[in-house]
XYZ file of C-alpha atoms in Angstrom:
225
model
C 194.586 141.316 28.609
C 196.808 138.477 29.805
C 200.532 138.019 30.300
C 201.744 135.294 27.954
C 205.160 133.654 27.900
C 206.212 132.529 24.417
C 208.889 129.821 24.446
C 210.230 129.436 20.901
C 213.817 129.200 19.675
C 213.086 130.261 16.079
C 213.403 134.051 16.115
C 211.132 134.538 13.090
C 208.342 132.387 14.536
C 208.758 133.911 18.002
C 208.551 137.415 16.569
C 205.408 136.558 14.589
C 203.671 135.100 17.664
C 204.668 138.067 19.818
C 203.340 140.469 17.182
C 200.056 138.563 16.932
C 199.558 138.448 20.706
C 200.489 142.107 21.026
C 197.895 142.965 18.396
C 195.350 141.252 20.668
C 196.538 143.501 23.523
C 198.273 140.767 25.515
C 201.469 141.512 27.406
C 204.149 139.176 26.074
C 207.428 137.865 27.478
C 209.587 135.423 25.566
C 212.379 132.880 25.900
C 214.355 130.879 23.369
C 215.513 128.124 25.712
C 213.773 125.839 28.211
C 215.863 126.870 31.216
C 215.269 130.545 30.478
C 211.540 129.785 30.297
C 211.583 128.073 33.704
C 213.338 131.098 35.160
C 210.693 133.387 33.670
C 207.853 131.260 35.063
C 209.248 131.287 38.590
C 210.339 134.931 38.636
C 207.580 136.507 36.512
C 204.588 134.108 36.614
C 202.580 134.426 33.377
C 198.880 133.770 32.842
C 199.628 131.267 30.071
C 202.573 129.673 28.259
C 202.943 128.803 24.590
C 205.663 126.139 24.500
C 207.460 124.999 21.373
C 208.722 121.428 21.617
C 211.839 121.844 19.459
C 214.033 123.671 21.973
C 217.843 123.540 21.698
C 218.708 122.825 25.342
C 215.965 120.452 26.452
C 213.348 118.220 24.862
C 210.013 119.994 24.860
C 208.158 117.234 26.715
C 210.825 117.262 29.428
C 210.515 121.037 29.625
C 206.767 120.596 30.032
C 207.272 118.227 32.963
C 209.646 120.716 34.590
C 207.101 123.509 34.152
C 204.465 121.333 35.800
C 206.777 120.694 38.746
C 206.856 124.403 39.602
C 203.595 125.839 38.242
C 200.002 125.046 37.277
C 200.003 127.794 34.622
C 198.003 126.860 31.491
C 200.357 125.531 28.816
C 199.638 125.277 25.093
C 202.266 123.188 23.319
C 203.154 123.841 19.697
C 204.192 120.762 17.755
C 204.913 120.035 14.109
C 203.664 116.464 14.489
C 199.957 115.836 13.908
C 200.271 112.412 15.491
C 197.718 110.928 17.889
C 200.273 109.145 20.086
C 202.339 112.336 20.367
C 199.316 114.443 21.279
C 198.177 111.932 23.906
C 201.693 111.867 25.375
C 201.756 115.663 25.637
C 198.348 115.804 27.318
C 199.459 113.126 29.760
C 202.598 115.138 30.508
C 200.471 118.096 31.601
C 199.670 120.169 28.518
C 196.326 121.985 28.650
C 196.014 122.181 24.887
C 198.066 121.901 21.717
C 198.575 123.552 18.344
C 199.904 121.816 15.246
C 202.279 123.951 13.172
C 201.722 125.911 11.061
C 198.776 127.665 12.726
C 196.997 130.943 12.116
C 196.782 133.883 14.484
C 193.045 133.337 14.861
C 193.566 129.683 15.783
C 196.240 130.616 18.323
C 194.027 133.272 19.887
C 191.032 130.935 20.096
C 193.065 128.286 21.915
C 194.616 130.881 24.214
C 191.294 132.470 25.123
C 189.873 129.025 25.869
C 192.615 128.045 28.346
C 192.452 131.480 29.974
C 188.690 131.158 30.488
C 189.117 127.757 32.108
C 191.824 129.107 34.416
C 189.732 132.009 35.715
C 188.322 131.526 39.226
C 184.714 130.427 39.287
C 182.036 132.300 41.194
C 180.653 131.193 44.567
C 179.729 127.535 44.524
C 179.278 124.559 46.798
C 180.540 121.008 47.070
C 178.792 118.413 44.931
C 178.397 114.842 46.193
C 177.715 111.800 44.050
C 177.820 108.655 46.162
C 181.237 108.530 47.823
C 182.618 111.146 45.416
C 182.815 114.735 46.676
C 183.783 117.641 44.404
C 184.529 120.961 46.111
C 184.157 123.612 43.424
C 185.518 126.445 45.588
C 188.704 124.673 46.631
C 188.960 122.712 43.375
C 189.435 119.509 45.317
C 187.918 116.060 44.943
C 187.773 113.113 47.317
C 186.632 109.536 46.804
C 185.369 107.766 49.918
C 187.254 110.365 51.967
C 190.560 109.929 50.092
C 191.894 112.920 48.089
C 191.992 112.430 44.316
C 194.827 114.266 42.563
C 193.547 115.840 39.356
C 194.927 118.159 36.705
C 193.018 121.373 35.992
C 191.289 119.867 32.964
C 190.434 116.628 34.738
C 188.855 118.585 37.589
C 186.848 120.764 35.208
C 185.527 117.682 33.432
C 184.687 115.861 36.657
C 183.004 118.937 38.164
C 180.860 119.470 35.063
C 179.707 115.850 35.039
C 179.166 115.780 38.825
C 176.908 118.836 38.623
C 174.822 116.867 36.107
C 174.953 113.471 37.816
C 172.726 110.712 36.440
C 172.208 112.647 33.209
C 173.814 111.808 29.880
C 176.070 114.638 28.676
C 176.989 114.660 25.003
C 180.569 115.018 23.841
C 179.518 118.095 21.896
C 178.305 119.687 25.143
C 181.526 118.771 26.954
C 183.602 120.247 24.146
C 181.617 123.480 24.258
C 181.281 123.897 28.036
C 184.476 122.355 29.447
C 186.898 122.978 26.572
C 185.127 126.158 25.399
C 185.411 125.017 21.789
C 182.631 124.899 19.244
C 184.345 122.241 17.141
C 186.898 119.457 17.477
C 187.183 115.690 17.718
C 186.439 113.307 20.589
C 190.055 112.292 21.134
C 190.926 114.740 23.886
C 187.676 114.040 25.761
C 188.241 110.288 25.592
C 191.809 110.668 26.869
C 190.689 112.700 29.874
C 187.830 110.306 30.608
C 190.339 107.466 30.592
C 192.536 109.310 33.104
C 189.547 110.068 35.320
C 188.481 106.423 35.334
C 191.982 105.374 36.341
C 192.065 107.883 39.184
C 188.616 106.810 40.344
C 189.841 103.225 40.405
C 187.632 101.878 37.649
C 187.770 100.623 34.082
C 185.590 101.372 31.061
C 184.625 97.692 30.996
C 183.486 97.787 34.627
C 182.488 101.381 35.455
C 181.296 102.484 38.871
C 180.852 106.223 38.294
C 181.766 107.074 34.693
C 179.480 105.366 32.200
C 179.713 105.763 28.434
C 176.419 105.685 26.580
C 177.404 104.547 23.114
C 176.514 107.038 20.416
C 175.105 109.519 22.938
C 177.676 110.694 25.499
C 178.901 110.227 29.054
C 177.127 110.003 32.395
C 178.424 110.258 35.962
C 176.236 107.806 37.841
C 175.409 107.556 41.533
C 176.462 103.994 42.488
C 173.637 101.770 43.643
């Protein structure tokens, strides 16, 4: 059971989501406005947030940025726009996942369970080193040539998974299953996060140092020669 904050201004939709989550034995709190949601997050920290973007007092993407300024809680955004640019923008703003309206209760639960699994503390582990890159799995910290690298939760999970399998090609299907905990989906989200990782590691896809794409096969974190 998890505590989930539902941020949705439509009373009918909010009620339906609350009922669905309650049926799955989650404890649910709710808010109809962005500022009320921020107050809930700071005063009663939830395990996850489902955030509608069409809020009356604040644009949903701005609300997302404000949430990220005070909390690292997993956030699933709900949007009516199945648009690639919009989805990329939301992921860049700090969303952990997204749902396109309308969505089923099973789809909602699958996405929620996935972000909750990723947020759970890992068991005992050790730091992994690949060249000048160090990934501390216990502290969830990464450094490059001794300089801290600021990563989102998802970026760290992706980097840690690849670092633990350095110099081996990892398929996108494997990344989707093991990092995103999803058995199906497209490559878009993976490619977006790989692009962010490359930027933070100071490299480009055209001139990679660590992150190499093997066309038609997958991705490989390489020890620099």
